[in-house]
Short mmCIF file of C-alpha atoms in Angstrom, two decimals:
data_model
loop_
_atom_site.label_atom_id
_atom_site.label_comp_id
_atom_site.label_asym_id
_atom_site.label_seq_id
_atom_site.Cartn_x
_atom_site.Cartn_y
_atom_site.Cartn_z
CA UNK A 186 -69.36 13.64 -56.83
CA UNK A 187 -72.33 14.06 -59.13
CA UNK A 188 -74.63 11.94 -56.96
CA UNK A 189 -77.52 13.80 -55.36
CA UNK A 190 -78.60 10.88 -53.15
CA UNK A 191 -78.38 11.37 -49.37
CA UNK A 192 -77.57 8.53 -47.01
CA UNK A 193 -79.51 8.74 -43.77
CA UNK A 194 -78.26 6.70 -40.80
CA UNK A 195 -80.07 6.08 -37.55
CA UNK A 196 -78.82 8.21 -34.70
CA UNK A 197 -77.95 6.15 -31.63
CA UNK A 198 -78.51 7.95 -28.35
CA UNK A 199 -76.64 5.42 -26.17
CA UNK A 200 -74.26 3.44 -28.37
CA UNK A 201 -72.02 0.66 -27.12
CA UNK A 202 -68.99 -0.56 -29.08
CA UNK A 203 -69.16 -4.36 -29.25
CA UNK A 204 -66.86 -6.30 -31.56
CA UNK A 205 -66.42 -9.97 -32.43
CA UNK A 206 -63.12 -11.75 -33.03
CA UNK A 207 -63.44 -13.97 -36.09
CA UNK A 208 -61.13 -16.46 -37.83
CA UNK A 209 -61.51 -18.01 -41.28
CA UNK A 210 -59.30 -20.49 -43.16
CA UNK A 211 -58.78 -21.22 -46.84
CA UNK A 212 -61.23 -24.12 -46.77
CA UNK A 213 -64.44 -22.29 -46.00
CA UNK A 214 -64.38 -22.65 -42.24
CA UNK A 215 -65.25 -19.54 -40.21
CA UNK A 216 -65.78 -19.15 -36.46
CA UNK A 217 -65.91 -16.37 -33.90
CA UNK A 218 -64.16 -16.33 -30.53
CA UNK A 219 -66.84 -14.29 -28.80
CA UNK A 220 -67.08 -10.59 -28.23
CA UNK A 221 -65.33 -7.65 -26.60
CA UNK A 222 -66.82 -4.43 -25.25
CA UNK A 223 -64.69 -1.35 -26.00
CA UNK A 224 -67.16 1.40 -25.18
CA UNK A 225 -64.97 3.60 -22.96
CA UNK A 226 -63.17 5.75 -25.51
CA UNK A 227 -61.43 9.12 -25.64
CA UNK A 228 -61.36 10.85 -29.00
CA UNK A 229 -62.46 7.54 -30.55
CA UNK A 230 -59.42 5.79 -29.04
CA UNK A 231 -60.20 2.87 -26.75
CA UNK A 232 -59.30 3.23 -23.06
CA UNK A 233 -60.64 0.02 -21.50
CA UNK A 234 -61.56 -3.18 -23.32
CA UNK A 235 -63.19 -6.25 -21.81
CA UNK A 236 -64.45 -9.71 -22.64
CA UNK A 237 -67.13 -10.84 -22.52
CA UNK A 238 -69.34 -7.77 -22.98
CA UNK A 239 -71.40 -7.23 -19.83
CA UNK A 240 -75.17 -7.35 -19.89
CA UNK A 241 -75.72 -9.15 -23.20
CA UNK A 242 -78.37 -11.86 -23.29
CA UNK A 243 -77.32 -15.21 -24.69
CA UNK A 244 -79.76 -14.74 -27.57
CA UNK A 245 -78.31 -11.34 -28.50
CA UNK A 246 -74.76 -12.68 -28.19
CA UNK A 247 -75.65 -15.60 -30.50
CA UNK A 248 -77.25 -13.32 -33.11
CA UNK A 249 -74.34 -10.89 -33.17
CA UNK A 250 -71.82 -13.73 -33.46
CA UNK A 251 -73.72 -15.26 -36.38
CA UNK A 252 -73.84 -11.92 -38.21
CA UNK A 253 -70.09 -11.44 -37.69
CA UNK A 254 -69.39 -14.86 -39.21
CA UNK A 255 -71.77 -14.16 -42.11
CA UNK A 256 -69.98 -10.87 -42.83
CA UNK A 257 -66.65 -12.66 -43.10
CA UNK A 258 -68.05 -15.40 -45.30
CA UNK A 259 -69.74 -12.86 -47.60
CA UNK A 260 -66.33 -11.59 -48.74
CA UNK A 261 -64.56 -14.99 -48.62
CA UNK A 262 -62.38 -13.68 -45.82
CA UNK A 263 -59.27 -15.62 -44.73
CA UNK A 264 -57.28 -14.95 -41.55
CA UNK A 265 -57.89 -13.08 -38.30
CA UNK A 266 -60.35 -10.22 -38.25
CA UNK A 267 -62.60 -8.13 -36.07
CA UNK A 268 -66.19 -7.31 -36.96
CA UNK A 269 -67.30 -4.19 -35.06
CA UNK A 270 -70.88 -3.26 -34.18
CA UNK A 271 -72.67 -0.37 -32.53
CA UNK A 272 -75.26 -1.63 -30.07
CA UNK A 273 -78.00 0.67 -28.78
CA UNK A 274 -77.89 0.22 -25.02
CA UNK A 275 -81.04 -1.14 -23.46
CA UNK A 276 -82.18 -2.72 -26.72
CA UNK A 277 -81.24 -5.64 -28.95
CA UNK A 278 -80.65 -3.35 -31.93
CA UNK A 279 -77.14 -3.52 -33.34
CA UNK A 280 -75.57 -2.16 -36.52
CA UNK A 281 -72.47 -3.02 -38.53
CA UNK A 282 -69.72 -0.42 -38.07
CA UNK A 283 -66.62 -1.78 -39.79
CA UNK A 284 -64.31 -4.76 -40.08
CA UNK A 285 -60.62 -4.63 -39.19
CA UNK A 286 -58.65 -7.16 -41.19
CA UNK A 287 -56.12 -7.88 -38.46
CA UNK A 288 -55.69 -8.63 -34.79
CA UNK A 289 -56.66 -5.71 -32.57
CA UNK A 290 -54.64 -4.12 -29.80
CA UNK A 291 -57.18 -5.57 -27.38
CA UNK A 292 -56.90 -9.17 -28.60
CA UNK A 293 -55.27 -10.35 -25.30
CA UNK A 294 -58.62 -10.17 -23.45
CA UNK A 295 -59.99 -12.72 -25.91
CA UNK A 296 -56.94 -14.91 -25.37
CA UNK A 297 -57.40 -14.73 -21.59
CA UNK A 298 -61.05 -15.83 -21.60
CA UNK A 299 -60.82 -18.45 -24.38
CA UNK A 300 -57.34 -19.84 -23.70
CA UNK A 301 -56.57 -19.57 -27.43
CA UNK A 302 -53.28 -18.15 -28.76
CA UNK A 303 -54.68 -15.93 -31.51
CA UNK A 304 -51.27 -15.19 -33.03
CA UNK A 305 -50.63 -18.93 -33.38
CA UNK A 306 -53.98 -19.39 -35.10
CA UNK A 307 -53.19 -16.52 -37.44
CA UNK A 308 -49.83 -18.01 -38.42
CA UNK A 309 -51.25 -21.49 -38.90
CA UNK A 310 -53.97 -20.21 -41.21
CA UNK A 311 -51.47 -18.09 -43.15
CA UNK A 312 -49.30 -21.18 -43.68
CA UNK A 313 -52.23 -23.03 -45.24
CA UNK A 314 -53.55 -25.03 -42.29
CA UNK A 315 -57.23 -25.30 -41.47
CA UNK A 316 -58.78 -23.86 -38.31
CA UNK A 317 -57.63 -25.71 -35.18
CA UNK A 318 -61.26 -25.67 -33.98
CA UNK A 319 -64.12 -25.70 -36.50
CA UNK A 320 -67.08 -26.34 -34.19
CA UNK A 321 -68.44 -23.04 -32.91
CA UNK A 322 -70.04 -24.68 -29.87
CA UNK A 323 -66.62 -25.93 -28.74
CA UNK A 324 -65.29 -22.39 -28.33
CA UNK A 325 -66.25 -21.32 -24.83
CA UNK A 326 -65.15 -18.62 -22.41
CA UNK A 327 -63.87 -18.77 -18.85
CA UNK A 328 -64.06 -15.83 -16.44
CA UNK A 329 -63.65 -12.20 -17.40
CA UNK A 330 -60.72 -10.10 -18.68
CA UNK A 331 -60.14 -6.34 -18.91
CA UNK A 332 -57.33 -4.52 -20.71
CA UNK A 333 -56.02 -1.01 -20.01
CA UNK A 334 -53.75 0.79 -22.44
CA UNK A 335 -50.85 2.46 -20.64
CA UNK A 336 -49.64 5.57 -22.48
CA UNK A 337 -46.89 8.13 -21.97
CA UNK A 338 -49.18 11.13 -21.85
CA UNK A 339 -50.20 13.73 -19.31
CA UNK A 340 -53.90 13.55 -18.39
CA UNK A 341 -53.49 16.61 -16.15
CA UNK A 342 -52.54 18.64 -19.23
CA UNK A 343 -55.32 17.55 -21.59
CA UNK A 344 -53.51 14.29 -22.40
CA UNK A 345 -50.57 15.94 -24.12
CA UNK A 346 -48.09 13.33 -25.36
CA UNK A 347 -45.03 12.94 -23.16
CA UNK A 348 -41.48 11.75 -23.70
CA UNK A 349 -38.58 10.85 -21.46
CA UNK A 350 -36.27 8.10 -20.33
CA UNK A 351 -37.90 5.35 -18.27
CA UNK A 352 -35.59 5.73 -15.28
CA UNK A 353 -37.66 3.32 -13.22
CA UNK A 354 -40.10 0.81 -14.69
CA UNK A 355 -41.65 -1.93 -12.59
CA UNK A 356 -44.79 -3.44 -14.14
CA UNK A 357 -47.21 -5.26 -11.82
CA UNK A 358 -47.46 -9.01 -11.58
CA UNK A 359 -49.57 -11.60 -9.82
CA UNK A 360 -52.41 -14.03 -10.42
CA UNK A 361 -54.38 -13.17 -13.54
CA UNK A 362 -52.10 -10.27 -14.49
CA UNK A 363 -50.50 -10.01 -17.93
CA UNK A 364 -48.37 -7.16 -19.27
CA UNK A 365 -47.54 -6.90 -22.99
CA UNK A 366 -44.82 -4.30 -23.50
CA UNK A 367 -42.15 -3.31 -25.98
CA UNK A 368 -40.06 -1.20 -23.61
CA UNK A 369 -37.84 -1.79 -20.60
CA UNK A 370 -36.25 0.31 -17.90
CA UNK A 371 -33.70 2.66 -19.44
CA UNK A 372 -35.49 2.95 -22.79
CA UNK A 373 -36.52 6.37 -24.10
CA UNK A 374 -40.06 7.26 -25.14
CA UNK A 375 -39.64 9.53 -28.17
CA UNK A 376 -41.86 11.73 -30.31
CA UNK A 377 -41.46 9.61 -33.43
CA UNK A 378 -43.58 6.64 -32.33
CA UNK A 379 -46.85 5.78 -30.66
CA UNK A 380 -46.57 6.63 -26.93
CA UNK A 381 -47.98 3.30 -25.70
CA UNK A 382 -45.83 1.83 -22.92
CA UNK A 383 -47.77 -1.40 -22.50
CA UNK A 384 -51.06 -3.22 -22.40
CA UNK A 385 -52.13 -4.26 -18.90
CA UNK A 386 -54.57 -7.16 -18.77
CA UNK A 387 -56.34 -8.56 -15.72
CA UNK A 388 -58.23 -11.86 -15.74
CA UNK A 389 -60.57 -12.91 -12.94
CA UNK A 390 -63.16 -15.52 -12.09
CA UNK A 391 -65.85 -12.96 -12.84
CA UNK A 392 -66.10 -9.29 -13.82
CA UNK A 393 -65.89 -7.95 -10.28
CA UNK A 394 -62.78 -10.04 -9.62
CA UNK A 395 -61.19 -8.79 -12.87
CA UNK A 396 -61.89 -5.15 -11.96
CA UNK A 397 -60.32 -5.52 -8.51
CA UNK A 398 -57.24 -7.20 -9.96
CA UNK A 399 -56.91 -4.48 -12.59
CA UNK A 400 -57.16 -1.72 -9.98
CA UNK A 401 -54.56 -3.38 -7.76
CA UNK A 402 -52.24 -3.74 -10.76
CA UNK A 403 -52.69 -0.11 -11.82
CA UNK A 404 -51.89 1.06 -8.29
CA UNK A 405 -48.69 -0.98 -8.30
CA UNK A 406 -47.55 -0.01 -11.82
CA UNK A 407 -44.35 1.96 -11.20
CA UNK A 408 -43.14 4.38 -13.89
CA UNK A 409 -40.66 7.23 -13.42
CA UNK A 410 -39.34 9.33 -16.27
CA UNK A 411 -42.51 10.31 -18.08
CA UNK A 412 -46.10 11.10 -17.10
CA UNK A 413 -48.60 8.32 -17.81
CA UNK A 414 -52.36 7.93 -18.08
CA UNK A 415 -52.43 5.41 -15.19
CA UNK A 416 -54.30 7.74 -12.76
CA UNK A 417 -56.94 8.42 -15.42
CA UNK A 418 -57.41 4.74 -16.31
CA UNK A 419 -57.67 3.86 -12.62
CA UNK A 420 -60.44 6.42 -12.12
CA UNK A 421 -62.34 5.04 -15.13
CA UNK A 422 -62.04 1.43 -13.97
CA UNK A 423 -63.11 2.34 -10.42
CA UNK A 424 -66.10 4.44 -11.47
CA UNK A 425 -69.46 3.18 -10.29
CA UNK A 426 -70.95 3.35 -13.79
CA UNK A 427 -68.22 1.08 -15.17
CA UNK A 428 -68.51 -1.27 -12.22
CA UNK A 429 -72.22 -1.65 -12.94
CA UNK A 430 -71.43 -2.63 -16.55
CA UNK A 431 -72.89 -1.67 -19.88
CA UNK A 432 -71.41 1.83 -20.22
CA UNK A 433 -71.75 3.61 -23.56
CA UNK A 434 -69.31 5.53 -25.72
CA UNK A 435 -70.60 8.65 -23.95
CA UNK A 436 -68.99 7.58 -20.66
CA UNK A 437 -66.37 10.33 -20.63
CA UNK A 438 -68.89 12.90 -21.82
CA UNK A 439 -71.18 11.96 -18.93
CA UNK A 440 -68.58 11.52 -16.19
CA UNK A 441 -65.75 13.80 -17.25
CA UNK A 442 -65.63 15.63 -13.92
CA UNK A 443 -65.42 12.34 -12.02
CA UNK A 444 -62.34 11.07 -13.86
CA UNK A 445 -60.39 14.31 -14.28
CA UNK A 446 -56.76 14.05 -13.22
CA UNK A 447 -55.09 17.06 -11.65
CA UNK A 448 -51.40 17.89 -11.61
CA UNK A 449 -50.01 16.31 -8.46
CA UNK A 450 -47.88 19.40 -7.90
CA UNK A 451 -51.10 21.35 -7.29
CA UNK A 452 -51.94 19.32 -4.20
CA UNK A 453 -49.39 17.89 -1.78
CA UNK A 454 -49.78 14.36 -0.40
CA UNK A 455 -51.38 13.65 2.95
CA UNK A 456 -49.39 14.52 6.08
CA UNK A 457 -48.26 10.90 6.38
CA UNK A 458 -47.35 10.86 2.70
CA UNK A 459 -45.30 14.04 3.10
CA UNK A 460 -43.51 12.63 6.16
CA UNK A 461 -42.60 9.43 4.31
CA UNK A 462 -41.41 11.33 1.22
CA UNK A 463 -39.24 13.63 3.34
CA UNK A 464 -37.82 10.65 5.23
CA UNK A 465 -36.88 9.02 1.91
CA UNK A 466 -35.20 12.22 0.71
CA UNK A 467 -33.21 12.61 3.95
CA UNK A 468 -32.06 8.98 3.92
CA UNK A 469 -30.88 9.40 0.33
CA UNK A 470 -29.12 12.73 0.96
CA UNK A 471 -27.42 11.49 4.11
CA UNK A 472 -26.03 8.43 2.29
CA UNK A 473 -28.07 6.10 4.48
CA UNK A 474 -29.66 4.23 1.61
CA UNK A 475 -28.93 0.53 1.91
CA UNK A 476 -28.41 0.64 5.70
CA UNK A 477 -30.96 -1.85 6.98
CA UNK A 478 -29.50 -2.78 10.38
CA UNK A 479 -31.24 0.17 11.94
CA UNK A 480 -31.75 -1.19 15.43
CA UNK A 481 -28.03 -1.90 15.86
CA UNK A 482 -26.96 1.47 14.48
CA UNK A 483 -29.29 3.57 16.59
CA UNK A 484 -28.07 1.99 19.84
CA UNK A 485 -24.58 3.38 19.40
CA UNK A 486 -23.70 6.91 20.49
CA UNK A 487 -20.43 6.83 18.55
CA UNK A 488 -20.20 9.04 15.44
CA UNK A 489 -18.32 6.24 13.66
CA UNK A 490 -20.97 3.59 14.24
CA UNK A 491 -24.13 5.70 14.30
CA UNK A 492 -26.18 6.50 11.22
CA UNK A 493 -24.39 8.80 8.81
CA UNK A 494 -25.51 12.42 8.78
CA UNK A 495 -27.57 12.34 11.95
CA UNK A 496 -24.95 12.34 14.72
CA UNK A 497 -24.54 15.66 16.45
CA UNK A 498 -22.53 16.58 19.57
CA UNK A 499 -25.56 18.22 21.16
CA UNK A 500 -27.88 15.45 20.06
CA UNK A 501 -29.92 17.06 17.30
CA UNK A 502 -29.87 19.60 14.48
CA UNK A 503 -32.68 21.72 13.04
CA UNK A 504 -33.13 22.44 9.32
CA UNK A 505 -35.82 23.14 6.76
CA UNK A 506 -36.80 21.05 3.76
CA UNK A 507 -38.25 22.94 0.79
CA UNK A 508 -40.77 21.47 -1.62
CA UNK A 509 -42.68 22.85 -4.60
CA UNK A 510 -46.46 22.77 -5.04
CA UNK A 511 -48.67 24.92 -7.29
CA UNK A 512 -45.56 26.81 -8.48
CA UNK A 513 -44.98 27.97 -4.92
CA UNK A 514 -42.17 27.14 -2.53
CA UNK A 515 -43.07 25.68 0.86
CA UNK A 516 -40.80 24.77 3.75
CA UNK A 517 -41.13 22.08 6.40
CA UNK A 518 -39.09 22.24 9.64
CA UNK A 519 -37.17 19.04 10.42
CA UNK A 520 -35.20 18.02 13.51
CA UNK A 521 -32.51 15.36 13.00
CA UNK A 522 -31.85 13.40 16.18
CA UNK A 523 -28.67 11.59 17.17
CA UNK A 524 -30.34 8.16 17.04
CA UNK A 525 -31.07 8.63 13.33
CA UNK A 526 -34.73 9.52 13.69
CA UNK A 527 -36.44 12.75 12.68
CA UNK A 528 -39.18 15.02 13.96
CA UNK A 529 -41.03 16.56 11.01
CA UNK A 530 -43.38 19.51 11.48
CA UNK A 531 -46.20 19.46 8.93
CA UNK A 532 -48.75 22.24 9.28
CA UNK A 533 -47.98 22.58 12.97
CA UNK A 534 -48.24 18.86 13.74
CA UNK A 535 -45.08 17.01 14.78
CA UNK A 536 -44.44 13.52 13.41
CA UNK A 537 -41.75 11.26 14.92
CA UNK A 538 -40.31 9.45 11.90
CA UNK A 539 -37.82 6.61 11.69
CA UNK A 540 -36.91 4.08 9.04
CA UNK A 541 -34.61 2.49 6.49
CA UNK A 542 -34.46 2.62 2.69
CA UNK A 543 -32.87 -0.33 0.91
CA UNK A 544 -31.18 -0.24 -2.48
CA UNK A 545 -34.29 -1.58 -4.22
CA UNK A 546 -36.41 1.30 -2.95
CA UNK A 547 -38.19 -0.50 -0.13
CA UNK A 548 -38.88 1.98 2.65
CA UNK A 549 -39.66 0.46 6.04
CA UNK A 550 -40.71 3.27 8.32
CA UNK A 551 -42.36 4.09 11.61
CA UNK A 552 -44.43 7.28 11.85
CA UNK A 553 -45.67 7.96 15.36
CA UNK A 554 -45.37 4.23 16.19
CA UNK A 555 -47.36 3.22 13.09
CA UNK A 556 -45.44 1.01 10.67
CA UNK A 557 -45.35 1.49 6.90
CA UNK A 558 -43.73 -0.53 4.15
CA UNK A 559 -43.80 1.21 0.77
CA UNK A 560 -41.77 1.51 -2.42
CA UNK A 561 -39.98 4.85 -2.51
CA UNK A 562 -37.75 5.91 -5.42
CA UNK A 563 -35.62 9.04 -4.98
CA UNK A 564 -34.07 10.56 -8.10
CA UNK A 565 -33.01 13.75 -9.81
CA UNK A 566 -35.63 15.31 -12.06
CA UNK A 567 -34.91 15.00 -15.78
CA UNK A 568 -34.22 18.28 -17.53
CA UNK A 569 -34.53 20.29 -14.35
CA UNK A 570 -32.67 23.59 -14.36
CA UNK A 571 -33.07 23.64 -10.59
CA UNK A 572 -31.43 20.27 -9.96
CA UNK A 573 -34.63 19.14 -8.28
CA UNK A 574 -35.02 15.97 -6.27
CA UNK A 575 -38.14 13.90 -6.83
CA UNK A 576 -39.65 11.24 -4.59
CA UNK A 577 -42.16 8.78 -6.04
CA UNK A 578 -43.94 6.47 -3.61
CA UNK A 579 -46.25 3.49 -4.06
CA UNK A 580 -48.19 1.69 -1.36
CA UNK A 581 -47.77 -2.03 -0.87
CA UNK A 582 -50.42 -4.32 -2.33
CA UNK A 583 -53.73 -4.23 -0.43
CA UNK A 584 -52.47 -1.20 1.48
CA UNK A 585 -52.40 2.59 1.25
CA UNK A 586 -50.13 5.43 2.34
CA UNK A 587 -51.85 8.16 4.34
CA UNK A 588 -55.50 7.72 3.52
CA UNK A 589 -57.66 4.99 2.06
CA UNK A 590 -57.52 6.66 -1.35
CA UNK A 591 -53.77 7.34 -1.38
CA UNK A 592 -51.99 4.54 -3.21
CA UNK A 593 -49.36 6.74 -4.86
CA UNK A 594 -47.82 10.10 -4.10
CA UNK A 595 -44.91 12.23 -5.24
CA UNK A 596 -43.08 15.35 -4.13
CA UNK A 597 -40.55 17.67 -5.76
CA UNK A 598 -37.76 19.18 -3.66
CA UNK A 599 -35.61 22.00 -5.13
CA UNK A 600 -32.01 22.11 -3.95
CA UNK A 601 -31.99 25.85 -3.39
CA UNK A 602 -34.86 28.15 -2.50
CA UNK A 603 -33.42 31.12 -4.36
CA UNK A 604 -33.53 29.51 -7.77
CA UNK A 605 -37.21 28.69 -7.83
CA UNK A 606 -38.20 32.31 -7.44
CA UNK A 607 -36.62 33.22 -10.75
CA UNK A 608 -38.24 30.56 -12.85
CA UNK A 609 -41.71 32.04 -13.26
CA UNK A 610 -41.91 34.75 -15.88
CA UNK A 611 -45.56 35.71 -15.74
CA UNK A 612 -46.29 34.70 -19.31
CA UNK A 613 -43.22 36.25 -21.01
CA UNK A 614 -41.81 32.86 -21.99
CA UNK A 615 -43.83 30.74 -24.39
CA UNK A 616 -42.65 27.18 -23.79
CA UNK A 617 -43.26 23.96 -25.65
CA UNK A 618 -46.05 22.13 -23.75
CA UNK A 619 -44.72 18.80 -25.03
CA UNK A 620 -41.87 17.44 -27.16
CA UNK A 621 -42.55 17.64 -30.86
CA UNK A 622 -41.66 18.94 -34.31
CA UNK A 623 -42.27 22.58 -35.22
CA UNK A 624 -44.39 22.66 -38.38
CA UNK A 625 -45.49 26.31 -38.34
CA UNK A 626 -44.03 29.56 -36.98
CA UNK A 627 -45.75 32.93 -36.86
CA UNK A 628 -44.96 35.05 -39.93
CA UNK A 629 -44.33 38.00 -37.65
CA UNK A 630 -40.74 38.96 -37.00
CA UNK A 631 -38.78 39.91 -33.90
CA UNK A 632 -39.83 43.39 -32.82
CA UNK A 633 -43.42 43.05 -34.04
CA UNK A 634 -46.43 43.12 -31.73
CA UNK A 635 -48.72 40.08 -31.20
CA UNK A 636 -52.16 40.09 -29.60
CA UNK A 637 -53.13 37.89 -26.67
CA UNK A 638 -54.40 34.57 -28.05
CA UNK A 639 -52.70 35.02 -31.42
CA UNK A 640 -51.32 31.84 -33.01
CA UNK A 641 -47.55 31.69 -32.59
CA UNK A 642 -46.53 28.14 -33.50
CA UNK A 643 -47.87 24.69 -34.29
CA UNK A 644 -46.23 21.53 -32.93
CA UNK A 645 -46.69 18.05 -34.36
CA UNK A 646 -46.43 15.21 -31.83
CA UNK A 647 -47.76 11.67 -31.69
CA UNK A 648 -49.77 12.04 -34.91
CA UNK A 649 -51.53 15.19 -33.67
CA UNK A 650 -51.09 18.92 -34.20
CA UNK A 651 -51.01 21.29 -31.22
CA UNK A 652 -51.42 25.06 -31.60
CA UNK A 653 -49.40 27.39 -29.37
CA UNK A 654 -51.01 30.80 -28.67
CA UNK A 655 -49.67 34.01 -27.17
CA UNK A 656 -50.45 34.10 -23.41
CA UNK A 657 -50.58 37.90 -23.51
CA UNK A 658 -50.04 40.81 -25.83
CA UNK A 659 -46.44 41.93 -26.34
CA UNK A 660 -43.46 42.46 -28.58
CA UNK A 661 -41.73 39.37 -29.97
CA UNK A 662 -38.35 39.60 -28.28
CA UNK A 663 -36.85 36.17 -29.06
CA UNK A 664 -37.78 33.41 -31.52
CA UNK A 665 -36.24 30.20 -30.28
CA UNK A 666 -36.89 27.74 -33.11
CA UNK A 667 -37.66 27.35 -36.80
CA UNK A 668 -39.94 25.13 -38.86
CA UNK A 669 -38.54 21.59 -38.89
CA UNK A 670 -36.87 21.81 -35.48
CA UNK A 671 -37.57 19.12 -32.89
CA UNK A 672 -37.96 20.60 -29.41
CA UNK A 673 -38.14 19.14 -25.93
CA UNK A 674 -40.91 19.71 -23.40
CA UNK A 675 -40.39 23.04 -21.65
CA UNK A 676 -38.08 24.58 -24.23
CA UNK A 677 -38.57 28.35 -24.65
CA UNK A 678 -39.99 28.80 -28.14
CA UNK A 679 -40.77 32.52 -28.09
CA UNK A 680 -40.16 35.30 -25.57
CA UNK A 681 -42.44 38.28 -25.31
CA UNK A 682 -41.56 41.67 -23.87
CA UNK A 683 -43.09 45.08 -23.39
CA UNK A 684 -42.05 47.65 -25.96
CA UNK A 685 -39.40 49.21 -23.73
CA UNK A 686 -37.91 45.81 -22.74
CA UNK A 687 -37.34 44.23 -26.16
CA UNK A 688 -33.85 42.98 -27.01
CA UNK A 689 -34.82 42.26 -30.65
CA UNK A 690 -33.01 38.94 -30.90
CA UNK A 691 -33.53 35.69 -32.74
CA UNK A 692 -32.03 32.46 -31.40
CA UNK A 693 -32.27 28.88 -32.64
CA UNK A 694 -30.17 27.00 -30.11
CA UNK A 695 -32.96 25.34 -28.15
CA UNK A 696 -33.56 22.49 -30.56
CA UNK A 697 -32.73 18.87 -29.88
#
């Protein structure tokens, strides 16, 4: 721009993101409502936010607050705002980053520790009133609060945005728990808007108490219909470095392997978890959901009064239950007994399983004389060509399912074994990895050859662009969409074939 000057900024080796909530009225009064630490970030988007910032001395906190107020006064600011700083960890050196002239997504943590309704203050100031509290010393904090942003995205697939209908949505509740959300059960998460489902806030007497409450809430947050980042956020909040406080913006860079989330289909639940999921499926399929008078029913030997689906003349029936994991089909032998119980063989170990599933999804079960009470939701998988059943299971509060680290598990059960074998094409089908809008299509035509790794399409979803590359070399056999089309997750966008297999077709009937 015709200016040969170079701006040199200090490089921070261990930066923390610390911001101050400020308010100013039209009469020259400006105060801050203390600070928030938002250092855990992914792609510069905040993951966890907390107040107050851990590890700050009172002197440093005072200095930073004064500078934030001075910044607002310097521009005669009026209203709610956030002054953001970068703080070099282990020092008292901090630097102005930016000022946001609005309330932040994370403002609830400030409300929880100060007891102030920030939206009310904002409206009062906008209507011409003066600050409700003008004395900085009168604004104090109580306890500690942490916020987690709950998104419809798939952390097991590099956080690709996700869509779907929220078939089951049960946010957590309890002492110190707050959930701010704009969706309800039955709503659809679409590609046109930000994928945030809610903000989950936990307030405790101190930081350790807030962390434990947040973890318990995350483990009891029930969502079916779209993948979420809940497992990822839980791992971050439970990480030793975060528990110790004072993490930097390099948290994910330093501990990426510790907080990675893997596709649950790649690893089945524990043996107990599998037994409970299979029990839930069988109770649903045998129309026994809602039957809670189990003890009375199992005493009868009559087919009219015994539990539906389990009565047999010879006392029991053998069958196999199929489930999918790592794109492979597995089978589990099951014996249904006349009294309504089951014997389930998992990896050669027999489990005697009994229980009831009520209409609200509460599964009360006995596995080898050990009692379990969990939430188990059985449903058909959205968009499944195989008519799959899915079981999602959450442990009760302060409990676990099969192991001390198993608070949630899920299993997918195809209806027919034969269909799953034909669904894997070895890289011939190039499918949409997420729902989105097609903004670019390869200039090559049907019948032309593409190299492995060659760009085929670009999808736009949730304010980001995602490139789709050829999984192998081959002839373009089918083009399934055009620029401007909106496609669902899993839709076949392009089909590749060997030269002697090509059908030389073009179709555009896969769009929404």
